[in-house]
């Protein structure tokens, strides 16, 4: 049985959020100026590469395929055999206010659909971002993401789904 998975990314944009400052007198001016500046530079998100788990064979016991966002390495666990093909981490470019701190939110899990009503689930979605990511001096941030595909036994097919990615100003 072979499984080929390609994930398309659906990008959801949230409105900018402004963190509260310590000085109440300063906060109004600083927060207002920051919000106005960010309103002039909205966040834009572009998918450069879609997450692709590659091709695998799944036995009766099922298993999982994992893509590491930092190394791009594909790992298989359980009753799964790697059939080759290119496994790709997802790559996303965010553009906005130079130097601004942003928050990237990925869902806890996403259900994928295959033929004949079959489903598979992607969990453990993670990025290669630091704890407090910022847009660079050019207003750009590029990050990779990966996750784990859980496959039930003998569920072959081409599974597809959308992973919502939310990016907000901090």
CSV table of C-alpha atoms in Angstrom, one decimal:
chain,number,residue,atom,x,y,z
A,1,UNK,CA,0.0,0.0,0.0
A,2,UNK,CA,1.4,3.4,-0.8
A,3,UNK,CA,0.5,6.8,0.6
A,4,UNK,CA,1.4,10.0,-1.0
A,5,UNK,CA,0.6,13.1,1.0
A,6,UNK,CA,0.6,16.8,0.0
A,7,UNK,CA,-0.7,19.4,2.3
A,8,UNK,CA,-1.9,22.8,1.0
A,9,UNK,CA,-1.8,25.7,3.4
A,10,UNK,CA,-4.7,27.9,4.1
A,11,UNK,CA,-3.6,31.1,5.7
A,12,UNK,CA,-5.8,32.8,8.2
A,13,UNK,CA,-4.8,36.3,9.3
A,14,UNK,CA,-5.7,37.7,12.7
A,15,UNK,CA,-5.9,41.4,13.5
A,16,UNK,CA,-2.8,42.9,15.1
A,17,UNK,CA,-2.6,42.8,18.9
A,18,UNK,CA,-0.8,45.4,20.9
A,19,UNK,CA,1.0,44.5,24.1
A,20,UNK,CA,0.3,46.7,27.1
A,21,UNK,CA,3.2,48.9,28.2
A,22,UNK,CA,4.4,49.4,31.8
A,23,UNK,CA,3.9,53.2,31.9
A,24,UNK,CA,0.2,54.1,31.5
A,25,UNK,CA,1.1,57.7,30.3
A,26,UNK,CA,3.6,56.4,27.8
A,27,UNK,CA,1.5,53.4,26.8
A,28,UNK,CA,-1.2,55.4,25.1
A,29,UNK,CA,1.2,57.3,22.9
A,30,UNK,CA,3.5,54.3,22.2
A,31,UNK,CA,0.7,51.8,21.6
A,32,UNK,CA,-1.3,54.3,19.4
A,33,UNK,CA,1.8,55.0,17.3
A,34,UNK,CA,2.7,51.3,17.0
A,35,UNK,CA,-0.9,50.3,16.1
A,36,UNK,CA,-1.1,53.1,13.5
A,37,UNK,CA,2.2,52.1,12.0
A,38,UNK,CA,1.2,48.4,11.9
A,39,UNK,CA,-2.1,49.3,10.3
A,40,UNK,CA,-0.1,50.9,7.5
A,41,UNK,CA,2.0,47.7,7.1
A,42,UNK,CA,-0.4,44.7,7.2
A,43,UNK,CA,1.0,41.2,7.6
A,44,UNK,CA,1.2,39.2,4.4
A,45,UNK,CA,1.9,35.5,4.4
A,46,UNK,CA,3.1,33.5,1.4
A,47,UNK,CA,3.5,29.8,1.1
A,48,UNK,CA,6.8,29.0,-0.5
A,49,UNK,CA,6.7,25.2,-0.2
A,50,UNK,CA,3.8,22.9,0.9
A,51,UNK,CA,4.3,20.3,3.5
A,52,UNK,CA,4.8,16.9,1.8
A,53,UNK,CA,5.3,13.6,3.7
A,54,UNK,CA,6.4,11.8,0.6
A,55,UNK,CA,5.5,8.1,-0.3
A,56,UNK,CA,5.2,5.4,2.3
A,57,UNK,CA,3.7,1.9,2.5
A,58,UNK,CA,1.4,1.2,5.5
A,59,UNK,CA,0.9,-2.2,6.9
A,60,UNK,CA,-2.0,-3.6,9.0
A,61,UNK,CA,-0.8,-2.1,12.2
A,62,UNK,CA,-0.6,1.5,10.9
A,63,UNK,CA,2.0,4.0,12.1
A,64,UNK,CA,3.2,7.5,11.5
A,65,UNK,CA,5.5,9.6,9.4
A,66,UNK,CA,7.2,12.7,10.9
A,67,UNK,CA,8.9,15.6,9.2
A,68,UNK,CA,11.4,17.6,11.3
A,69,UNK,CA,11.2,21.3,10.4
A,70,UNK,CA,14.8,22.1,11.3
A,71,UNK,CA,16.6,19.2,9.5
A,72,UNK,CA,13.8,18.2,7.0
A,73,UNK,CA,14.4,14.6,8.0
A,74,UNK,CA,11.6,12.1,7.5
A,75,UNK,CA,11.1,9.4,10.2
A,76,UNK,CA,8.7,6.5,10.0
A,77,UNK,CA,7.4,4.6,13.0
A,78,UNK,CA,5.2,1.6,13.4
A,79,UNK,CA,4.2,-0.6,10.5
A,80,UNK,CA,5.3,2.0,7.9
A,81,UNK,CA,7.9,1.6,5.1
A,82,UNK,CA,9.6,4.6,3.4
A,83,UNK,CA,9.2,4.3,-0.4
A,84,UNK,CA,11.3,7.3,-1.1
A,85,UNK,CA,10.2,10.4,-3.0
A,86,UNK,CA,10.8,13.9,-1.7
A,87,UNK,CA,9.6,14.8,1.8
A,88,UNK,CA,9.4,18.5,2.2
A,89,UNK,CA,9.0,20.8,5.2
A,90,UNK,CA,6.5,23.6,4.7
A,91,UNK,CA,8.1,26.9,4.1
A,92,UNK,CA,6.3,30.2,4.8
A,93,UNK,CA,7.4,33.8,4.3
A,94,UNK,CA,5.8,36.6,6.5
A,95,UNK,CA,6.1,40.2,5.5
A,96,UNK,CA,5.2,43.3,7.6
A,97,UNK,CA,6.6,46.0,9.8
A,98,UNK,CA,10.4,45.7,9.9
A,99,UNK,CA,11.6,44.6,13.3
A,100,UNK,CA,8.1,43.8,14.7
A,101,UNK,CA,7.6,40.8,16.9
A,102,UNK,CA,5.0,38.3,15.7
A,103,UNK,CA,3.2,35.3,16.9
A,104,UNK,CA,2.7,32.2,14.7
A,105,UNK,CA,-0.1,29.9,15.7
A,106,UNK,CA,-0.6,26.4,14.2
A,107,UNK,CA,-3.5,24.1,15.1
A,108,UNK,CA,-3.1,21.1,17.5
A,109,UNK,CA,-4.2,18.7,14.7
A,110,UNK,CA,-5.6,18.7,11.2
A,111,UNK,CA,-7.7,15.9,9.6
A,112,UNK,CA,-6.8,15.0,6.0
A,113,UNK,CA,-9.1,13.4,3.5
A,114,UNK,CA,-8.2,10.6,1.1
A,115,UNK,CA,-10.3,8.6,-1.3
A,116,UNK,CA,-13.2,6.4,-0.3
A,117,UNK,CA,-13.9,8.4,2.9
A,118,UNK,CA,-10.6,7.6,4.5
A,119,UNK,CA,-8.9,10.1,6.8
A,120,UNK,CA,-5.5,10.6,8.4
A,121,UNK,CA,-4.5,13.1,11.0
A,122,UNK,CA,-1.5,15.4,11.2
A,123,UNK,CA,-0.5,16.3,14.8
A,124,UNK,CA,2.5,17.8,16.5
A,125,UNK,CA,2.8,20.7,14.1
A,126,UNK,CA,5.9,22.7,15.0
A,127,UNK,CA,8.1,25.4,13.4
A,128,UNK,CA,11.8,26.2,13.5
A,129,UNK,CA,11.1,29.6,15.0
A,130,UNK,CA,12.6,31.0,18.2
A,131,UNK,CA,10.4,31.7,21.2
A,132,UNK,CA,9.9,35.4,20.2
A,133,UNK,CA,10.2,35.6,16.4
A,134,UNK,CA,10.7,39.0,14.8
A,135,UNK,CA,10.5,40.3,11.3
A,136,UNK,CA,13.9,41.2,10.0
A,137,UNK,CA,15.1,44.7,9.1
A,138,UNK,CA,13.7,44.1,5.6
A,139,UNK,CA,10.2,43.3,7.1
A,140,UNK,CA,10.6,39.6,6.3
A,141,UNK,CA,10.5,36.4,8.3
A,142,UNK,CA,10.9,32.9,6.7
A,143,UNK,CA,10.1,29.8,8.7
A,144,UNK,CA,9.7,26.1,8.2
A,145,UNK,CA,7.2,23.8,9.8
A,146,UNK,CA,6.7,20.0,10.0
A,147,UNK,CA,4.6,17.5,11.9
A,148,UNK,CA,3.5,13.9,12.4
A,149,UNK,CA,1.1,12.1,10.1
A,150,UNK,CA,-0.8,9.3,11.8
A,151,UNK,CA,-2.1,6.6,9.5
A,152,UNK,CA,-4.4,3.7,10.3
A,153,UNK,CA,-3.6,0.3,9.0
A,154,UNK,CA,-3.9,-0.4,5.3
A,155,UNK,CA,-5.2,3.1,4.6
A,156,UNK,CA,-3.5,3.8,1.3
A,157,UNK,CA,-4.2,6.8,-0.8
A,158,UNK,CA,-3.4,10.4,-1.5
A,159,UNK,CA,-4.3,12.5,1.5
A,160,UNK,CA,-4.9,16.2,1.3
A,161,UNK,CA,-5.9,18.9,3.6
A,162,UNK,CA,-5.4,22.5,4.7
A,163,UNK,CA,-3.4,23.7,7.7
A,164,UNK,CA,-4.5,27.1,8.9
A,165,UNK,CA,-1.6,29.3,9.9
A,166,UNK,CA,-2.4,32.4,12.0
A,167,UNK,CA,0.2,35.2,12.2
A,168,UNK,CA,-0.3,38.2,14.5
A,169,UNK,CA,1.7,41.2,15.5
A,170,UNK,CA,2.6,41.0,19.2
